[in-house]
Short mmCIF file of C-alpha atoms and ligand atoms in Angstrom, two decimals:
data_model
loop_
_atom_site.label_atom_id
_atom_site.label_comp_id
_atom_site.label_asym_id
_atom_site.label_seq_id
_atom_site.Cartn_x
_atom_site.Cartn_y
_atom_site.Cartn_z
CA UNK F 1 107.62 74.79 116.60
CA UNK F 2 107.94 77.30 113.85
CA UNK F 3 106.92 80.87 114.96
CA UNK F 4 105.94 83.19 112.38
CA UNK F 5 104.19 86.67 112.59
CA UNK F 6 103.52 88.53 109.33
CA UNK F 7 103.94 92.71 109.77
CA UNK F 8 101.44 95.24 107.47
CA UNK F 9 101.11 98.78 108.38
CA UNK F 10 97.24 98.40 109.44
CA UNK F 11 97.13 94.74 109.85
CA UNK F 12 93.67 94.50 107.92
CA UNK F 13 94.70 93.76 104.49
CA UNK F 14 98.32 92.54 103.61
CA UNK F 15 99.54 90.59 106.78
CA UNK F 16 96.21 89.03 107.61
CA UNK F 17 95.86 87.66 103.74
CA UNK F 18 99.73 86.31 104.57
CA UNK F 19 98.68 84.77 107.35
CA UNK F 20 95.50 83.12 106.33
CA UNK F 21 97.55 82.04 102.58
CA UNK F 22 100.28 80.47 104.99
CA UNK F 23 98.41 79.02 107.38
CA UNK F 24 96.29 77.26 104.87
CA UNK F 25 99.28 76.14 102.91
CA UNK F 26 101.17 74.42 106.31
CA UNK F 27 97.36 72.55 106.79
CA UNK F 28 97.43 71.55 103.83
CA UNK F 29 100.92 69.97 103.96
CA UNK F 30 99.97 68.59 107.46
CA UNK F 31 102.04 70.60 108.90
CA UNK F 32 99.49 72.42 111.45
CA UNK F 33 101.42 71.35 114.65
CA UNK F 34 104.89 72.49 113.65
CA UNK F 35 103.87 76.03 113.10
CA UNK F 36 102.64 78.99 115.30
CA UNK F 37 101.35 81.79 112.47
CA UNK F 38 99.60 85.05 113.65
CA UNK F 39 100.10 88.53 111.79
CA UNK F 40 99.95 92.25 113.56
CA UNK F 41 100.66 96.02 112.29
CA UNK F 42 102.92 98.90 113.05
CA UNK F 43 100.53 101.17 113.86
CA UNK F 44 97.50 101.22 116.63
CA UNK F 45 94.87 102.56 114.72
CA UNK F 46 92.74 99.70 114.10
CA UNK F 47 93.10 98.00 117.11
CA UNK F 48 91.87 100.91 118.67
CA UNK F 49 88.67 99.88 116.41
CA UNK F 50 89.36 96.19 116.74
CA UNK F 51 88.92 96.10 113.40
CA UNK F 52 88.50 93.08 111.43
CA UNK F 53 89.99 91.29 107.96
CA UNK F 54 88.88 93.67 105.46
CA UNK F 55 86.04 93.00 103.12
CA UNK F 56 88.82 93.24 99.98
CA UNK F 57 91.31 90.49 101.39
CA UNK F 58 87.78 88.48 102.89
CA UNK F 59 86.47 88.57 99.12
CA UNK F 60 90.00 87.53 97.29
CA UNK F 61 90.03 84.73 100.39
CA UNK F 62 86.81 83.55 99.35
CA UNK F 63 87.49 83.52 95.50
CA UNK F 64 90.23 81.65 95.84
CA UNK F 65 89.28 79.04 98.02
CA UNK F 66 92.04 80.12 101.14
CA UNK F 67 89.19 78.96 104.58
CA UNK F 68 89.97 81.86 107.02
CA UNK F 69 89.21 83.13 110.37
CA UNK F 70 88.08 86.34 111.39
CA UNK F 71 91.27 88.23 112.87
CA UNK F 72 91.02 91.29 114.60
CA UNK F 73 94.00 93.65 113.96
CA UNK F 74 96.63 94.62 116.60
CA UNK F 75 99.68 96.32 116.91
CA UNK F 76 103.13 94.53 116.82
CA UNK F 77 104.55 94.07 120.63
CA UNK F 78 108.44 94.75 121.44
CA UNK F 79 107.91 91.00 123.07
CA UNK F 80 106.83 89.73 119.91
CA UNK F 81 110.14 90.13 118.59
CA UNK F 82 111.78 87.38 121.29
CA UNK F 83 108.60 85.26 120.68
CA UNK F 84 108.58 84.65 116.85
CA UNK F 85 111.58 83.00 115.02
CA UNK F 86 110.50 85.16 112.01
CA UNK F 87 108.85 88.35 111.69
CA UNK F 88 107.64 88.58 107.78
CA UNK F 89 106.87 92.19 106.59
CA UNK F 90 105.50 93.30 103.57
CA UNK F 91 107.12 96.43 102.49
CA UNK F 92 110.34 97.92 103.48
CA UNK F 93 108.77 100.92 105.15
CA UNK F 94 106.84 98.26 107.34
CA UNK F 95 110.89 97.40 108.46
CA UNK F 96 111.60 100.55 109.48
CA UNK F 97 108.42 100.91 111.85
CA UNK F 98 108.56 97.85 113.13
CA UNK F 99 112.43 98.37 113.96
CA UNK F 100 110.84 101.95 116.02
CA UNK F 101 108.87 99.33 118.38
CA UNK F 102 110.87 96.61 118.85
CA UNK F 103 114.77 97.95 118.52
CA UNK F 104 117.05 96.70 116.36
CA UNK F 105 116.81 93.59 114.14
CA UNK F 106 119.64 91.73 116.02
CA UNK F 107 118.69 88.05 115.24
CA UNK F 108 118.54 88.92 111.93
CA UNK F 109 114.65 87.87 111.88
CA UNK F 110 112.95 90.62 110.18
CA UNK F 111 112.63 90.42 106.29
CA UNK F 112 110.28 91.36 103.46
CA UNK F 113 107.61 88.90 102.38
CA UNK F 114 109.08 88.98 98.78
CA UNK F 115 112.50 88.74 99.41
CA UNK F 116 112.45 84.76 100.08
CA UNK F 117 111.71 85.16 96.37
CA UNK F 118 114.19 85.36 93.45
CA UNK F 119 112.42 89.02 92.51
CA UNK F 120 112.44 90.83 96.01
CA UNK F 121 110.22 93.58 96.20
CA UNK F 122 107.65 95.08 98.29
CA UNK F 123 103.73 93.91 98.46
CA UNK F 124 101.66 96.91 97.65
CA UNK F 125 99.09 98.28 99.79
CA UNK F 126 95.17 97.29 98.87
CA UNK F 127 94.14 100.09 101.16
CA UNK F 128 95.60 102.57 98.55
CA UNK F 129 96.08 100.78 95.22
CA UNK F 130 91.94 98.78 95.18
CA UNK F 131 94.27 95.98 93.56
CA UNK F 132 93.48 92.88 96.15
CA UNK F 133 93.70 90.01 93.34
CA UNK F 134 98.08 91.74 92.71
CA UNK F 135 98.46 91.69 96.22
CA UNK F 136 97.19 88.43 96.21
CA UNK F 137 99.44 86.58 93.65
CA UNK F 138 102.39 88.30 95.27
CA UNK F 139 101.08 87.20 98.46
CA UNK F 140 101.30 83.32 97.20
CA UNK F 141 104.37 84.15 95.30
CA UNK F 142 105.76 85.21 98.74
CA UNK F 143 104.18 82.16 100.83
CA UNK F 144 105.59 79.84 98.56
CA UNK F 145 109.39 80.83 98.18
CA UNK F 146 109.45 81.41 102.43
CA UNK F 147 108.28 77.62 102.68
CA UNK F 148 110.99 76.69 99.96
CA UNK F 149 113.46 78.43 102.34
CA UNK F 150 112.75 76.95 105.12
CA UNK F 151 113.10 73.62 104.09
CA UNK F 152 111.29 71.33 106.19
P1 4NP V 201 97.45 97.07 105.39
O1 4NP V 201 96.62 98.25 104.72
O2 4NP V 201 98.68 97.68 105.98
O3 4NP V 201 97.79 96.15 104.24
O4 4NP V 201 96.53 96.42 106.41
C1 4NP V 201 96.17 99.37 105.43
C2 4NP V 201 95.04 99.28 106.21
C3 4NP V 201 94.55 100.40 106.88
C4 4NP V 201 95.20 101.61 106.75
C5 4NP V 201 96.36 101.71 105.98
C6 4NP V 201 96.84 100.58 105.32
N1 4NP V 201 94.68 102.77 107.39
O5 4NP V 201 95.22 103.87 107.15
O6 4NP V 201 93.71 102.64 108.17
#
């Protein structure tokens, strides 16, 4: 079992658009069993609200054809760091606030989204820049060269 939680700062646009764009990928390969896939965020805020996916990543989702569930955000656990083999965030701010809460990265298990690609970079945030169709394609771009690496 492959464990893999994707990190955004609120956990109701990037992580939860990683997840769902995974998670639809390893069904698709029929690879459902051999993967455990859940995203969170650094910060508390929404959970507080038990807020949901927002309506910008819901809308790309549905565009593009990516079946989703409803996730309701939470904040990344200092257990979550033992639990998942790799902990996929999606800017390098995102590294250092996850690094506050659970301690220092000393599996080596913590990496940007975009650098399993040959262009690492960070995902911008939908919350700020409207753009939820560039943080898409960098999403897939992202999805794609972390299955490549992991070579199953
Ligand atoms: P995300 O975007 O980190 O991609 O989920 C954000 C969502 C909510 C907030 C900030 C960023 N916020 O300030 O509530």
């Amino acid at each position: 079992m492959i464990k893999v939680l994707f990190v955004c700062l609120g956990n109701i646009c990037r992580s939860p658009m990683a997840h769902m764009v995974f998670q639809n990928m390893i069904n698709e390969k029929g690879l459902a069993s051999d993967f455990e896939i859940d995203s969170a965020g650094t910060e508390g805020y929404n959970e507080m609200c038990h807020a949901g996916i927002h309506r910008g990543t819901k809308e790309i989702l549905r565009r593009k054809g990516v079946p989703f569930e409803e996730h309701y955000s939470r904040k990344i656990r200092k257990k979550d760091y033992e639990y998942f083999d790799y902990i996929v965030a999606m800017d390098a701010e995102n590294i250092e606030d996850i690094e506050c809460i659970v301690g220092q990265d000393k599996d080596n298990k913590i990496k940007r989204l975009l650098d399993y690609t040959n262009n690492p970079r960070n995902i911008k945030d939908p919350w700020y820049t409207g753009n939820f169709d560039e943080t898409y394609d960098d999403v897939v771009e992202g999805c794609e060269a972390f299955f490549k690496y992991l070579n199953i």
